[in-house]
Structure formats: structure tokens, C-alpha cells
mmCIF file of C-alpha atoms in Angstrom:
data_model
loop_
_atom_site.group_PDB
_atom_site.id
_atom_site.type_symbol
_atom_site.label_atom_id
_atom_site.label_comp_id
_atom_site.label_asym_id
_atom_site.label_seq_id
_atom_site.Cartn_x
_atom_site.Cartn_y
_atom_site.Cartn_z
ATOM 1 C CA MET A 709 -69.358 -51.501 5.164
ATOM 2 C CA ALA A 710 -67.506 -48.683 3.469
ATOM 3 C CA ARG A 711 -69.113 -46.988 0.505
ATOM 4 C CA ARG A 712 -67.764 -47.529 -3.010
ATOM 5 C CA LEU A 713 -67.023 -43.961 -4.026
ATOM 6 C CA ARG A 714 -65.880 -42.689 -7.407
ATOM 7 C CA LEU A 715 -64.292 -39.291 -7.946
ATOM 8 C CA ASN A 716 -66.414 -37.551 -10.571
ATOM 9 C CA GLY A 717 -64.146 -34.536 -10.728
ATOM 10 C CA THR A 718 -62.482 -31.591 -9.056
ATOM 11 C CA ASP A 719 -61.782 -28.019 -10.108
ATOM 12 C CA SER A 720 -58.962 -27.788 -7.593
ATOM 13 C CA LYS A 721 -55.567 -26.864 -8.990
ATOM 14 C CA ASN A 722 -53.664 -28.564 -6.158
ATOM 15 C CA GLY A 723 -55.473 -31.880 -5.715
ATOM 16 C CA GLY A 724 -57.533 -30.903 -2.663
ATOM 17 C CA CYS A 725 -61.025 -29.498 -2.162
ATOM 18 C CA PRO A 726 -63.474 -29.005 -3.722
ATOM 19 C CA ALA A 727 -64.544 -32.276 -5.313
ATOM 20 C CA VAL A 728 -67.618 -34.298 -6.246
ATOM 21 C CA HIS A 729 -67.858 -38.045 -5.590
ATOM 22 C CA GLU A 730 -70.605 -40.532 -6.443
ATOM 23 C CA ASP A 731 -71.693 -43.573 -4.449
ATOM 24 C CA LEU A 732 -71.611 -46.343 -7.059
ATOM 25 C CA ASP A 733 -74.235 -48.394 -5.221
ATOM 26 C CA SER A 734 -76.783 -45.850 -4.006
ATOM 27 C CA GLY A 735 -76.220 -43.154 -6.630
ATOM 28 C CA GLU A 736 -75.875 -40.523 -3.897
ATOM 29 C CA ILE A 737 -73.634 -37.536 -4.643
ATOM 30 C CA ILE A 738 -71.022 -36.517 -2.060
ATOM 31 C CA VAL A 739 -69.773 -32.940 -2.267
ATOM 32 C CA GLN A 740 -66.428 -32.196 -0.650
ATOM 33 C CA GLY A 741 -65.702 -28.567 0.152
ATOM 34 C CA ARG A 742 -64.909 -25.922 2.724
ATOM 35 C CA PRO A 743 -66.959 -26.446 5.932
ATOM 36 C CA LEU A 744 -69.505 -23.783 6.778
ATOM 37 C CA THR A 745 -69.005 -23.134 10.509
ATOM 38 C CA ASP A 746 -69.980 -19.540 11.282
ATOM 39 C CA PRO A 747 -73.107 -19.697 13.522
ATOM 40 C CA ALA A 748 -74.577 -16.679 11.747
ATOM 41 C CA ASP A 749 -74.292 -18.501 8.431
ATOM 42 C CA LEU A 750 -75.709 -21.752 9.785
ATOM 43 C CA ARG A 751 -78.756 -19.988 11.239
ATOM 44 C CA GLN A 752 -79.726 -18.914 7.724
ATOM 45 C CA LEU A 753 -79.895 -22.499 6.433
ATOM 46 C CA GLN A 754 -83.413 -23.898 6.235
ATOM 47 C CA HIS A 755 -84.143 -27.473 7.344
ATOM 48 C CA PHE A 756 -80.634 -27.753 8.832
ATOM 49 C CA GLY A 757 -80.671 -30.556 11.403
ATOM 50 C CA PRO A 758 -78.308 -31.266 14.311
ATOM 51 C CA ASP A 759 -76.602 -34.093 12.408
ATOM 52 C CA ASP A 760 -76.233 -32.159 9.149
ATOM 53 C CA ALA A 761 -73.048 -30.619 7.768
ATOM 54 C CA ALA A 762 -72.743 -27.814 5.230
ATOM 55 C CA VAL A 763 -69.907 -27.084 2.827
ATOM 56 C CA ALA A 764 -69.296 -24.245 0.394
ATOM 57 C CA VAL A 765 -68.099 -24.989 -3.139
ATOM 58 C CA PRO A 766 -67.725 -22.925 -6.313
ATOM 59 C CA ARG A 767 -70.728 -22.983 -8.621
ATOM 60 C CA GLU A 768 -68.462 -24.245 -11.417
ATOM 61 C CA LEU A 769 -67.781 -27.476 -9.511
ATOM 62 C CA LEU A 770 -71.418 -28.565 -9.689
ATOM 63 C CA VAL A 771 -71.833 -27.338 -13.277
ATOM 64 C CA ASN A 772 -68.753 -29.223 -14.446
ATOM 65 C CA HIS A 773 -68.947 -32.393 -12.351
ATOM 66 C CA GLY A 774 -72.453 -32.729 -10.915
ATOM 67 C CA PRO A 775 -74.982 -35.158 -12.462
ATOM 68 C CA LYS A 776 -76.920 -33.764 -15.414
ATOM 69 C CA GLU A 777 -79.866 -36.158 -15.243
ATOM 70 C CA MET A 778 -81.732 -38.267 -12.720
ATOM 71 C CA ASP A 779 -81.127 -41.621 -14.407
ATOM 72 C CA ARG A 780 -78.296 -42.000 -16.875
ATOM 73 C CA VAL A 781 -79.376 -43.946 -19.952
ATOM 74 C CA PRO A 782 -76.394 -45.809 -21.451
ATOM 75 C CA GLU A 783 -75.693 -45.381 -25.163
ATOM 76 C CA LEU A 784 -74.695 -48.824 -26.403
ATOM 77 C CA ILE A 785 -72.979 -49.784 -29.655
ATOM 78 C CA GLY A 786 -72.252 -53.169 -31.189
ATOM 79 C CA LEU A 787 -68.856 -54.790 -31.502
ATOM 80 C CA GLU A 788 -68.613 -54.031 -35.231
ATOM 81 C CA GLU A 789 -69.104 -50.301 -34.676
ATOM 82 C CA PHE A 790 -66.670 -50.439 -31.753
ATOM 83 C CA GLY A 791 -64.051 -52.034 -34.011
ATOM 84 C CA ARG A 792 -64.334 -49.171 -36.490
ATOM 85 C CA LEU A 793 -63.209 -46.712 -33.823
ATOM 86 C CA PHE A 794 -59.685 -48.162 -34.045
ATOM 87 C CA HIS A 795 -59.502 -47.312 -37.738
ATOM 88 C CA HIS A 796 -60.846 -43.777 -37.566
ATOM 89 C CA PHE A 797 -59.438 -42.133 -34.421
ATOM 90 C CA GLU A 798 -57.446 -38.995 -35.200
ATOM 91 C CA HIS A 799 -54.552 -38.824 -32.725
ATOM 92 C CA SER A 800 -54.827 -41.118 -29.686
ATOM 93 C CA ALA A 801 -56.396 -44.306 -28.369
ATOM 94 C CA TRP A 802 -55.752 -45.381 -24.785
ATOM 95 C CA HIS A 803 -56.947 -48.410 -22.796
ATOM 96 C CA LEU A 804 -57.297 -49.209 -19.091
ATOM 97 C CA GLU A 805 -57.529 -52.942 -18.267
ATOM 98 C CA THR A 806 -58.567 -53.817 -14.727
ATOM 99 C CA ARG A 807 -59.982 -57.344 -14.754
ATOM 100 C CA SER A 808 -58.217 -60.377 -13.324
ATOM 101 C CA GLY A 809 -58.831 -62.303 -16.542
ATOM 102 C CA TYR A 810 -60.671 -62.316 -19.873
ATOM 103 C CA ALA A 811 -62.638 -65.137 -21.434
ATOM 104 C CA SER A 812 -61.386 -64.163 -24.904
ATOM 105 C CA ASP A 813 -57.782 -64.658 -23.776
ATOM 106 C CA ARG A 814 -58.498 -68.110 -22.374
ATOM 107 C CA GLU A 815 -60.004 -69.102 -25.733
ATOM 108 C CA ASP A 816 -56.951 -67.874 -27.663
ATOM 109 C CA GLU A 817 -54.670 -70.529 -29.154
ATOM 110 C CA GLY A 818 -51.687 -68.703 -27.713
ATOM 111 C CA TYR A 819 -53.058 -69.159 -24.193
ATOM 112 C CA ALA A 820 -52.459 -72.913 -24.287
ATOM 113 C CA GLU A 821 -48.968 -72.273 -25.579
ATOM 114 C CA PHE A 822 -48.356 -69.865 -22.719
ATOM 115 C CA LEU A 823 -49.521 -72.443 -20.161
ATOM 116 C CA ALA A 824 -47.142 -74.988 -21.659
ATOM 117 C CA THR A 825 -44.092 -72.780 -22.169
ATOM 118 C CA GLY A 826 -44.574 -69.676 -20.018
ATOM 119 C CA ARG A 827 -44.333 -67.471 -23.114
ATOM 120 C CA SER A 828 -47.116 -66.332 -25.423
ATOM 121 C CA SER A 829 -46.802 -66.328 -29.198
ATOM 122 C CA MET A 830 -46.828 -63.150 -31.289
ATOM 123 C CA ASP A 831 -49.108 -62.879 -34.313
ATOM 124 C CA LEU A 832 -48.021 -59.580 -35.848
ATOM 125 C CA ASP A 833 -49.861 -60.467 -39.068
ATOM 126 C CA SER A 834 -53.280 -60.366 -37.379
ATOM 127 C CA ASP A 835 -55.742 -57.688 -38.496
ATOM 128 C CA TRP A 836 -55.490 -56.054 -35.067
ATOM 129 C CA CYS A 837 -51.694 -55.830 -35.034
ATOM 130 C CA GLN A 838 -51.464 -54.644 -38.619
ATOM 131 C CA ASN A 839 -53.982 -51.862 -38.031
ATOM 132 C CA ILE A 840 -52.372 -50.665 -34.793
ATOM 133 C CA HIS A 841 -48.976 -50.683 -36.494
ATOM 134 C CA ARG A 842 -50.400 -48.539 -39.323
ATOM 135 C CA GLN A 843 -51.845 -46.093 -36.821
ATOM 136 C CA THR A 844 -48.667 -45.704 -34.796
ATOM 137 C CA GLN A 845 -46.557 -45.454 -37.956
ATOM 138 C CA ALA A 846 -48.805 -42.541 -38.949
ATOM 139 C CA GLY A 847 -47.751 -40.772 -35.756
ATOM 140 C CA LYS A 848 -50.790 -41.573 -33.637
ATOM 141 C CA TYR A 849 -50.465 -42.582 -29.977
ATOM 142 C CA VAL A 850 -51.832 -45.944 -28.826
ATOM 143 C CA GLY A 851 -51.307 -47.027 -25.235
ATOM 144 C CA ARG A 852 -52.670 -49.093 -22.391
ATOM 145 C CA VAL A 853 -52.183 -49.627 -18.671
ATOM 146 C CA ARG A 854 -52.906 -53.083 -17.261
ATOM 147 C CA VAL A 855 -53.725 -53.470 -13.567
ATOM 148 C CA VAL A 856 -52.085 -56.533 -12.005
ATOM 149 C CA ASP A 857 -52.952 -58.361 -8.781
ATOM 150 C CA ASP A 858 -50.299 -59.460 -6.306
ATOM 151 C CA PRO A 859 -49.704 -62.293 -6.958
ATOM 152 C CA PRO A 860 -50.692 -61.976 -10.632
ATOM 153 C CA THR A 861 -53.408 -64.251 -11.955
ATOM 154 C CA GLU A 862 -52.696 -66.700 -14.743
ATOM 155 C CA GLY A 863 -54.505 -64.431 -17.183
ATOM 156 C CA GLN A 864 -52.488 -61.396 -16.105
ATOM 157 C CA ARG A 865 -49.219 -63.290 -16.577
ATOM 158 C CA PHE A 866 -50.384 -64.225 -20.076
ATOM 159 C CA LEU A 867 -51.085 -60.584 -20.928
ATOM 160 C CA LEU A 868 -47.746 -59.495 -19.498
ATOM 161 C CA SER A 869 -46.034 -61.930 -21.848
ATOM 162 C CA TYR A 870 -48.259 -60.831 -24.740
ATOM 163 C CA ALA A 871 -47.277 -57.200 -24.133
ATOM 164 C CA ARG A 872 -44.234 -57.920 -26.342
ATOM 165 C CA CYS A 873 -46.683 -58.065 -29.232
ATOM 166 C CA ASN A 874 -48.414 -54.848 -28.142
ATOM 167 C CA ALA A 875 -45.080 -53.045 -28.009
ATOM 168 C CA ALA A 876 -44.006 -54.404 -31.387
ATOM 169 C CA THR A 877 -46.955 -52.606 -33.020
ATOM 170 C CA GLY A 878 -45.864 -49.306 -31.470
ATOM 171 C CA GLU A 879 -48.150 -49.365 -28.437
ATOM 172 C CA ASP A 880 -47.074 -47.833 -25.152
ATOM 173 C CA ALA A 881 -47.810 -50.926 -23.007
ATOM 174 C CA ARG A 882 -47.576 -50.336 -19.261
ATOM 175 C CA ASN A 883 -48.520 -52.074 -15.985
ATOM 176 C CA ILE A 884 -49.440 -51.092 -12.463
ATOM 177 C CA TRP A 885 -50.019 -53.112 -9.281
ATOM 178 C CA ARG A 886 -53.637 -53.077 -8.126
ATOM 179 C CA GLU A 887 -52.610 -51.619 -4.780
ATOM 180 C CA ASP A 888 -51.045 -48.662 -6.576
ATOM 181 C CA ALA A 889 -54.065 -48.358 -8.874
ATOM 182 C CA GLU A 890 -56.326 -48.066 -5.841
ATOM 183 C CA ARG A 891 -53.953 -45.550 -4.252
ATOM 184 C CA VAL A 892 -54.288 -43.208 -7.243
ATOM 185 C CA GLN A 893 -58.046 -43.926 -7.408
ATOM 186 C CA LEU A 894 -58.243 -45.638 -10.773
ATOM 187 C CA PRO A 895 -61.771 -46.945 -11.418
ATOM 188 C CA ALA A 896 -62.387 -50.693 -11.498
ATOM 189 C CA GLU A 897 -63.636 -50.646 -15.085
ATOM 190 C CA ASP A 898 -62.198 -51.302 -18.523
ATOM 191 C CA PHE A 899 -62.436 -48.550 -21.108
ATOM 192 C CA TRP A 900 -60.879 -47.067 -24.235
ATOM 193 C CA LEU A 901 -60.434 -43.306 -24.568
ATOM 194 C CA PHE A 902 -60.339 -42.008 -28.148
ATOM 195 C CA ASP A 903 -58.948 -38.571 -29.015
ATOM 196 C CA SER A 904 -59.732 -37.334 -25.464
ATOM 197 C CA ARG A 905 -63.333 -36.843 -26.583
ATOM 198 C CA LEU A 906 -65.021 -40.265 -26.625
ATOM 199 C CA VAL A 907 -65.004 -42.986 -23.955
ATOM 200 C CA ALA A 908 -65.917 -46.576 -24.759
ATOM 201 C CA ILE A 909 -66.656 -48.565 -21.591
ATOM 202 C CA LEU A 910 -66.302 -52.317 -22.113
ATOM 203 C CA ARG A 911 -69.040 -54.319 -20.405
ATOM 204 C CA PHE A 912 -68.413 -57.883 -19.200
ATOM 205 C CA ASP A 913 -70.469 -60.513 -17.414
ATOM 206 C CA ASP A 914 -69.370 -62.399 -14.292
ATOM 207 C CA ASP A 915 -67.594 -64.988 -16.456
ATOM 208 C CA ASP A 916 -65.322 -62.328 -18.016
ATOM 209 C CA VAL A 917 -67.180 -62.497 -21.327
ATOM 210 C CA PHE A 918 -67.156 -59.223 -23.293
ATOM 211 C CA HIS A 919 -70.704 -58.305 -24.317
ATOM 212 C CA ASP A 920 -71.120 -54.720 -25.446
ATOM 213 C CA VAL A 921 -69.787 -51.192 -25.323
ATOM 214 C CA GLU A 922 -71.178 -48.080 -23.662
ATOM 215 C CA ILE A 923 -70.256 -44.780 -25.290
ATOM 216 C CA ILE A 924 -69.749 -41.555 -23.339
ATOM 217 C CA THR A 925 -69.271 -38.172 -25.051
ATOM 218 C CA GLU A 926 -70.542 -35.784 -22.342
ATOM 219 C CA PRO A 927 -67.574 -33.384 -21.857
ATOM 220 C CA ALA A 928 -67.423 -33.438 -18.055
ATOM 221 C CA GLU A 929 -67.514 -37.237 -17.990
ATOM 222 C CA VAL A 930 -64.873 -37.491 -20.718
ATOM 223 C CA LEU A 931 -62.679 -35.102 -18.739
ATOM 224 C CA ARG A 932 -62.884 -37.425 -15.739
ATOM 225 C CA TYR A 933 -61.608 -40.321 -17.844
ATOM 226 C CA CYS A 934 -58.826 -38.131 -19.219
ATOM 227 C CA GLN A 935 -57.781 -37.473 -15.622
ATOM 228 C CA VAL A 936 -57.816 -41.226 -14.987
ATOM 229 C CA ARG A 937 -55.511 -41.741 -17.971
ATOM 230 C CA GLU A 938 -53.037 -39.151 -16.715
ATOM 231 C CA ALA A 939 -52.952 -40.709 -13.236
ATOM 232 C CA ALA A 940 -52.611 -44.244 -14.634
ATOM 233 C CA VAL A 941 -49.750 -43.423 -16.991
ATOM 234 C CA HIS A 942 -47.918 -41.464 -14.303
ATOM 235 C CA ALA A 943 -48.185 -44.260 -11.712
ATOM 236 C CA SER A 944 -47.439 -47.183 -14.055
ATOM 237 C CA VAL A 945 -44.212 -48.506 -15.587
ATOM 238 C CA PRO A 946 -43.371 -49.950 -19.024
ATOM 239 C CA TYR A 947 -44.300 -53.628 -19.273
ATOM 240 C CA ASP A 948 -40.698 -54.844 -19.589
ATOM 241 C CA GLN A 949 -39.644 -53.004 -16.425
ATOM 242 C CA PHE A 950 -42.699 -54.419 -14.656
ATOM 243 C CA ALA A 951 -41.840 -57.933 -15.812
ATOM 244 C CA ALA A 952 -38.323 -57.489 -14.431
ATOM 245 C CA GLN A 953 -39.801 -56.394 -11.079
ATOM 246 C CA LEU A 954 -42.087 -59.403 -11.107
ATOM 247 C CA GLY A 955 -39.112 -61.691 -11.613
ATOM 248 C CA THR A 956 -37.561 -60.442 -8.380
ATOM 249 C CA LYS A 957 -40.702 -60.791 -6.220
#
């Protein structure tokens, strides 16, 4: 079975070597770099076995993107503290949504309406919508990219219809097919990125219930999520264009 690898980062300026990946199951670190092949060099390596391979990478790659601790201890915050982040960010808040469905959506009154009519309702007077509208009116950027399966799940179709409400508050609402998300190596996790300095990873159980939030502020890790945002926005399309594509499939 193939490993589940995550790109932790690269210092390459052209998208190639060198890079550091992490095995999400075993925790092993995979370093990608220039092969060391000169026999004179290899003879100097201690404990180098016949099945081993050696690569050379810049020191900065490991400093910037290598693990800083043996076991990462998550920093968790409650939902109330998480909610305050949307009132106090300074210039940008961006969201990646990757799940096939969300329990909170299925419990929404508008979900039943969507199932009956094929179109979700818009509640622009909700606390959420009013706050996001205030933030975007103040010149701040709020955006999201939603990953969609092919064919889309019921929950994903609901969110695509609800994107009208997101856009009405000033959000940059975009979508991307899961195949394309995997092609550009987007992680299979939901998170918000605030001001390019703080990452809030949303943690769900197997029933799509949102439980708590893990905060990341370590600069190298935040940089990796910033790179994810850039790739996601570049590879995605505005929700209305995506909906038009979906109508022709």
C-alpha cells in the first residue's frame, strides 16, 4: 500500500528538489534531494548499507522544514475562542474545506429546504454573515476553496448553492474538483489561515461532527499552509463558474 505523504516544504525556487515530506501514518521523514553517487563520497559514509541511498540537501531545508520536536503536542482552543478570531484578524482569513459533508450543515434548517427545492436559503442577517460583511467592507480579504467529489455529494451540492450567501458577504468563494486538489497536493484537512501567521485546523469525528480547533503558529508550518492556499486559489475557480461547469457534466 502506498504511503500517505505530505509535503512539509521546499526551498526550491522552481518546484523541484530539494523537499521534505512526512509519512502521515508512521511519522517518518522523507528527504528529497540530489543523489550522492560518487564512490569516493559514499565510502566516507558510516553505516551505509547496500540498500541505502544518500542525498545532499541545503542545511536551510532541514532548518526550515524539518521537524522541531519528537512528538508534536497540539495546542487546542475552544469554539468560543475560535469564533473570536473572525472578529480580530487584521487583513485576511482563508478557509480550505475538504470533507464530503458536515453534520452542522445537515442540521441546518436550510438543508431541508435545499433537499426539497434544490436551492438553499440565504440568511444575510445572521451573526456570521453580518460580521464577515463588516470585515470585507473594511477592506479585509475573506476567502475559501471547497473541494468537491465527482459526482458531488449531497452536502457538497448544498454548499455550492449556499456559496451565493458567502459571496454576498464579500467572500471570495471558490471550488476545485478533488482530482485537481490531489494533483496540486492539497492536504485532506480543513483549516482556516489568519493573517498568514496563524493556522486553525478544524478537527472532526467520523460522523462529520466538528469538535475542536488546533492552533499552529510555528513559522515553518504556517508557511506550508500559506503555500497550500496559493496552490488552492490558483487551481480553483469561482463558485458560479464551477456551478456552470457542474450543470454541463
